[in-house]
GROMACS .gro file of C-alpha atoms in nm:
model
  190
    1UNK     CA    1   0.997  -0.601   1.760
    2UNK     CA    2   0.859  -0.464   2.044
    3UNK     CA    3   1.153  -0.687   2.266
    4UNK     CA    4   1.378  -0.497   2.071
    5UNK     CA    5   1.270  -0.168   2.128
    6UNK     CA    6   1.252  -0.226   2.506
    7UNK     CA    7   1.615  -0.305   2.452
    8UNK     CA    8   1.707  -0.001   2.257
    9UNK     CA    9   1.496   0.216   2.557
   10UNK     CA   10   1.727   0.060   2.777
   11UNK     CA   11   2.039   0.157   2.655
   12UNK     CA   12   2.172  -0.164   2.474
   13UNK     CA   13   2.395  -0.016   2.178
   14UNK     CA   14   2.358  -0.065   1.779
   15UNK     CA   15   2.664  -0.213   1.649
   16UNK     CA   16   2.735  -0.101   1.237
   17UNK     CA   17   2.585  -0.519   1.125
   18UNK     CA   18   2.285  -0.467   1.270
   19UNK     CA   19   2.145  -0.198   1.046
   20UNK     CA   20   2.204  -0.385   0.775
   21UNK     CA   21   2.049  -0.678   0.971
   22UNK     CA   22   1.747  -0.503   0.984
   23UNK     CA   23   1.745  -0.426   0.622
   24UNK     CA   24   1.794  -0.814   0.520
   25UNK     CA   25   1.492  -0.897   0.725
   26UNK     CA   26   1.303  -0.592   0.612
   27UNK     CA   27   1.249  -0.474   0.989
   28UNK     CA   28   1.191  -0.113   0.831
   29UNK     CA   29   1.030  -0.010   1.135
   30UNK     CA   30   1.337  -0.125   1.405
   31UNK     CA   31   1.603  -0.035   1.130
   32UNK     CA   32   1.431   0.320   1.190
   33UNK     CA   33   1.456   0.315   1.520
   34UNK     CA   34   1.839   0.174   1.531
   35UNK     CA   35   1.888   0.522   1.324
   36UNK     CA   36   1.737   0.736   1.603
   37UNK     CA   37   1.945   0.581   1.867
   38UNK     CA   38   2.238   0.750   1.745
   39UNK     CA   39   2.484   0.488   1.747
   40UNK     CA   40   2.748   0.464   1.458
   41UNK     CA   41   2.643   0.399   1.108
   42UNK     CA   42   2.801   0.135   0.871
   43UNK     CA   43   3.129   0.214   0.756
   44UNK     CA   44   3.455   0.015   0.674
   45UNK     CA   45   3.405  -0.359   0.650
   46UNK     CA   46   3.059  -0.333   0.752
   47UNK     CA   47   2.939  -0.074   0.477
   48UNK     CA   48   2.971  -0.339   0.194
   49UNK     CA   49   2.757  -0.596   0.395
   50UNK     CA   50   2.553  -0.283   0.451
   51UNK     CA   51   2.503  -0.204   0.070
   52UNK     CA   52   2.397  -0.543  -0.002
   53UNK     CA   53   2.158  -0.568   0.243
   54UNK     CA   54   2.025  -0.216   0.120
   55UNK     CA   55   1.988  -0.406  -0.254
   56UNK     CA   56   1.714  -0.669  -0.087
   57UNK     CA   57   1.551  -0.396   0.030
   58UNK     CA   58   1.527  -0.140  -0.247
   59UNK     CA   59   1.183  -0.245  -0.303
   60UNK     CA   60   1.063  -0.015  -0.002
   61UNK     CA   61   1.364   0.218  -0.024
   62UNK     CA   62   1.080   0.487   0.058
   63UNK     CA   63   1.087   0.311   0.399
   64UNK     CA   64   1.395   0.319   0.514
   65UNK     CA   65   1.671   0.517   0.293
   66UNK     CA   66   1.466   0.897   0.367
   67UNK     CA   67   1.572   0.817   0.668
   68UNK     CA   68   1.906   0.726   0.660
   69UNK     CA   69   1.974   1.031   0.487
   70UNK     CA   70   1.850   1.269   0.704
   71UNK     CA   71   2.043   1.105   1.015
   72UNK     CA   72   2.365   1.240   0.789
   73UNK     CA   73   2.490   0.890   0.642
   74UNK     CA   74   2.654   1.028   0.337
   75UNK     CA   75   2.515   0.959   0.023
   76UNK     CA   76   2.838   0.927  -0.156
   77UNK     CA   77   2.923   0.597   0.026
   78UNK     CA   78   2.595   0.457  -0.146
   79UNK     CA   79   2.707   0.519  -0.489
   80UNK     CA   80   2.980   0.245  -0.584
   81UNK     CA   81   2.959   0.048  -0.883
   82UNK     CA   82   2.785  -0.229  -0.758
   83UNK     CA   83   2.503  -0.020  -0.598
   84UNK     CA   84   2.465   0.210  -0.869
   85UNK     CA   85   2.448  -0.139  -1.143
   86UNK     CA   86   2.203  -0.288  -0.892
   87UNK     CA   87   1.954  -0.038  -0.771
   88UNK     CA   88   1.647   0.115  -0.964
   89UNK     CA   89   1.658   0.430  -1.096
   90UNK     CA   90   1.434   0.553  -0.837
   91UNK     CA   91   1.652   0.483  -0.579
   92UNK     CA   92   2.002   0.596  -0.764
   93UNK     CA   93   1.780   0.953  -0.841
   94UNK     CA   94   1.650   0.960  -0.518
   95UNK     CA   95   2.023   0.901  -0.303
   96UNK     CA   96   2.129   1.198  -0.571
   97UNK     CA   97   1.868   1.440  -0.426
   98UNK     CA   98   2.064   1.438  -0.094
   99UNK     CA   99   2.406   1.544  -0.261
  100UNK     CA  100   2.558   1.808  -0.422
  101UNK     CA  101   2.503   1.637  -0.772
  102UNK     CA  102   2.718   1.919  -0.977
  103UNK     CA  103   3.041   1.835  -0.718
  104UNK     CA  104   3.004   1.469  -0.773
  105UNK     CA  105   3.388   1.342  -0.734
  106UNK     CA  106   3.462   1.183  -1.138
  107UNK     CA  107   3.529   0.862  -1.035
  108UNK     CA  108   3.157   0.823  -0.953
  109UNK     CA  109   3.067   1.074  -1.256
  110UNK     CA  110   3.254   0.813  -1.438
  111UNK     CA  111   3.017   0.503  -1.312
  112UNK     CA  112   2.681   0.749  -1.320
  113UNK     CA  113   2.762   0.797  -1.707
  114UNK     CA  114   2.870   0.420  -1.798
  115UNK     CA  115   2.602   0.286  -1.630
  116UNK     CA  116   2.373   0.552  -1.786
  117UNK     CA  117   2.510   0.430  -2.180
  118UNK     CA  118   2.470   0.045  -2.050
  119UNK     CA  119   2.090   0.071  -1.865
  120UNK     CA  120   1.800   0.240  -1.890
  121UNK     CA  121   1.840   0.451  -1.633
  122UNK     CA  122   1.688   0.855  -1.668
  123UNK     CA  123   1.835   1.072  -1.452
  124UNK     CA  124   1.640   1.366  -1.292
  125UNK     CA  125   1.597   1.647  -1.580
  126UNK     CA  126   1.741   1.892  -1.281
  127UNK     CA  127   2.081   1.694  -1.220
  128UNK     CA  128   2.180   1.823  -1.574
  129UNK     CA  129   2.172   2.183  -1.427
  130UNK     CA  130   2.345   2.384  -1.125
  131UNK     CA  131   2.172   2.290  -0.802
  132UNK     CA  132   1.972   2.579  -0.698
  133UNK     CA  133   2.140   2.785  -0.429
  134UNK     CA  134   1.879   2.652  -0.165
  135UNK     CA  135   1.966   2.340  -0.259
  136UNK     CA  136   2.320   2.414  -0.193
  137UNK     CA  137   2.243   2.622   0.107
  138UNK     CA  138   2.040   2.320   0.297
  139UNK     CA  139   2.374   2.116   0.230
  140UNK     CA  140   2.594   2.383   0.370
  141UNK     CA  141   2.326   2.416   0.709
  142UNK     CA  142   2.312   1.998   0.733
  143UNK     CA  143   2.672   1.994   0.706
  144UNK     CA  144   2.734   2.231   1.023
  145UNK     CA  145   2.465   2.014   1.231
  146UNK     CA  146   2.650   1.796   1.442
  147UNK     CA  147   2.544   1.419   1.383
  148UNK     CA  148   2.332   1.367   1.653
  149UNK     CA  149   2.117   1.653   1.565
  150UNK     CA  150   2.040   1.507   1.256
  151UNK     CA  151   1.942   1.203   1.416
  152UNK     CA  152   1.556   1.321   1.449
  153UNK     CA  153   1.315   1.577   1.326
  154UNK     CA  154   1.339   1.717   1.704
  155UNK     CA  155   1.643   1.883   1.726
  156UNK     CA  156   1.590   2.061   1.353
  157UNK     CA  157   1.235   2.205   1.481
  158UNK     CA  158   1.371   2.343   1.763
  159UNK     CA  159   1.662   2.532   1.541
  160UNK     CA  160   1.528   2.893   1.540
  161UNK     CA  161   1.404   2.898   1.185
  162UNK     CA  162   1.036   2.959   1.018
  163UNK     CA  163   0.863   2.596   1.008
  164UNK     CA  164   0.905   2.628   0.566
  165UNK     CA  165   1.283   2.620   0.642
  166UNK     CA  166   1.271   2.340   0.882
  167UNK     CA  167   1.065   2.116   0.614
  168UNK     CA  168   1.352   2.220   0.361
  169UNK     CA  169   1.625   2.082   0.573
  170UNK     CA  170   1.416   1.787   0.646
  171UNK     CA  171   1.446   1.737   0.275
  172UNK     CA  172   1.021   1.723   0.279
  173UNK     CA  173   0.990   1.872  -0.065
  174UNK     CA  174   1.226   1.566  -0.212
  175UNK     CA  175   1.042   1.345  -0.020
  176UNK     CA  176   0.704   1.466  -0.113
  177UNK     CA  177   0.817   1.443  -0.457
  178UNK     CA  178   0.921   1.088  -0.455
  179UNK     CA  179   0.594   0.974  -0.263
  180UNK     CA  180   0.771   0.925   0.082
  181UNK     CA  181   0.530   0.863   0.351
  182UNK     CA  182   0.525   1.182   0.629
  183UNK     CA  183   0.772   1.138   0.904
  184UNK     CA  184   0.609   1.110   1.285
  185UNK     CA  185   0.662   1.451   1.359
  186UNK     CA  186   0.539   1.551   1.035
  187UNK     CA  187   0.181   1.382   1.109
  188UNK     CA  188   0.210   1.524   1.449
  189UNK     CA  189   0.268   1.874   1.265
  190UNK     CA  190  -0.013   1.848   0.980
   0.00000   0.00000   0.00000
């Protein structure tokens, strides 16, 4: 571990396999610092070995999905069939919190509600309603923060807003709720 953070201090770059690398070996703490390096995320070919390295590692999903979320990796690209069959409903509600979950496109509406009628699987009580405009307004704000800036809790606490707005972007209330463990800068902070 600490090899391969020497490596990442030096400038060697992430390619898209190793964060899902990092998942299949459950290196929760490196696969948190590949995020933070700010090289692409897993997309194309590499996304599906990407989601099934996510499924050995749902277990801890408080470990590592948080933040993969906040560094901007669209939630959208988590919710396929297979992920959404395969994950537990923690998980599935928690990758919901981070998306507009009235604007869902119906293809995935369509998989949410079969596998709903085939599993167990609750959803949040608050998914049947409108989001609340904060909600919809910390989507709006994350959307207009270029990538890199989402890439660590620096570059959002140094956006001119009151701290309560800063923890609101960070998503801490969601992640409070769920039990996440407090960020770095959030213990810092405390």
């Amino acid at each position: 571990m600490e090899m391969a953070l020497l490596l990442l201090s030096s400038g060697v770059r992430v390619l898209p396999q190793h964060y899902g690398s990092c998942l299949q070996e459950e290196h929760l703490s490196l696969f948190r610092a590949l995020l933070e390096q700010g090289d692409p995320l897993p997309s194309g070919e590499p996304l599906q070995d990407f989601l099934r390295a996510s499924l050995s590692a749902q277990h801890r999903y408080l470990e590592w999905l948080p933040q993969l979320l906040l560094t901007g990796f669209d939630p959208m690209l988590l919710l396929d069939a297979a992920w959404i069959a395969s994950v537990t409903d923690d998980v599935l509600n928690f990758a919901l919190e981070f998306t507009n979950w009235k604007r869902i496109p119906p293809a995935v509406k369509q998989i949410l509600s079969s596998h709903a009628e085939k599993s167990t699987w609750v959803q949040r009580k608050h998914f049947d309603s409108l989001p609340p405009l904060s909600h919809l307004c910390r989507l709006a704000v994350r959307a207009h923060l270029r990538p890199e800036t989402l890439r660590s809790d620096h570059a959002v606490r140094h956006l001119p807003l009151p701290t309560c707005l800063q923890d609101y972007l960070l998503y801490r209330d969601v992640r409070q709720a769920y039990g996440s463990p407090a960020r770095e800068s959030e213990r810092h902070r405390d």
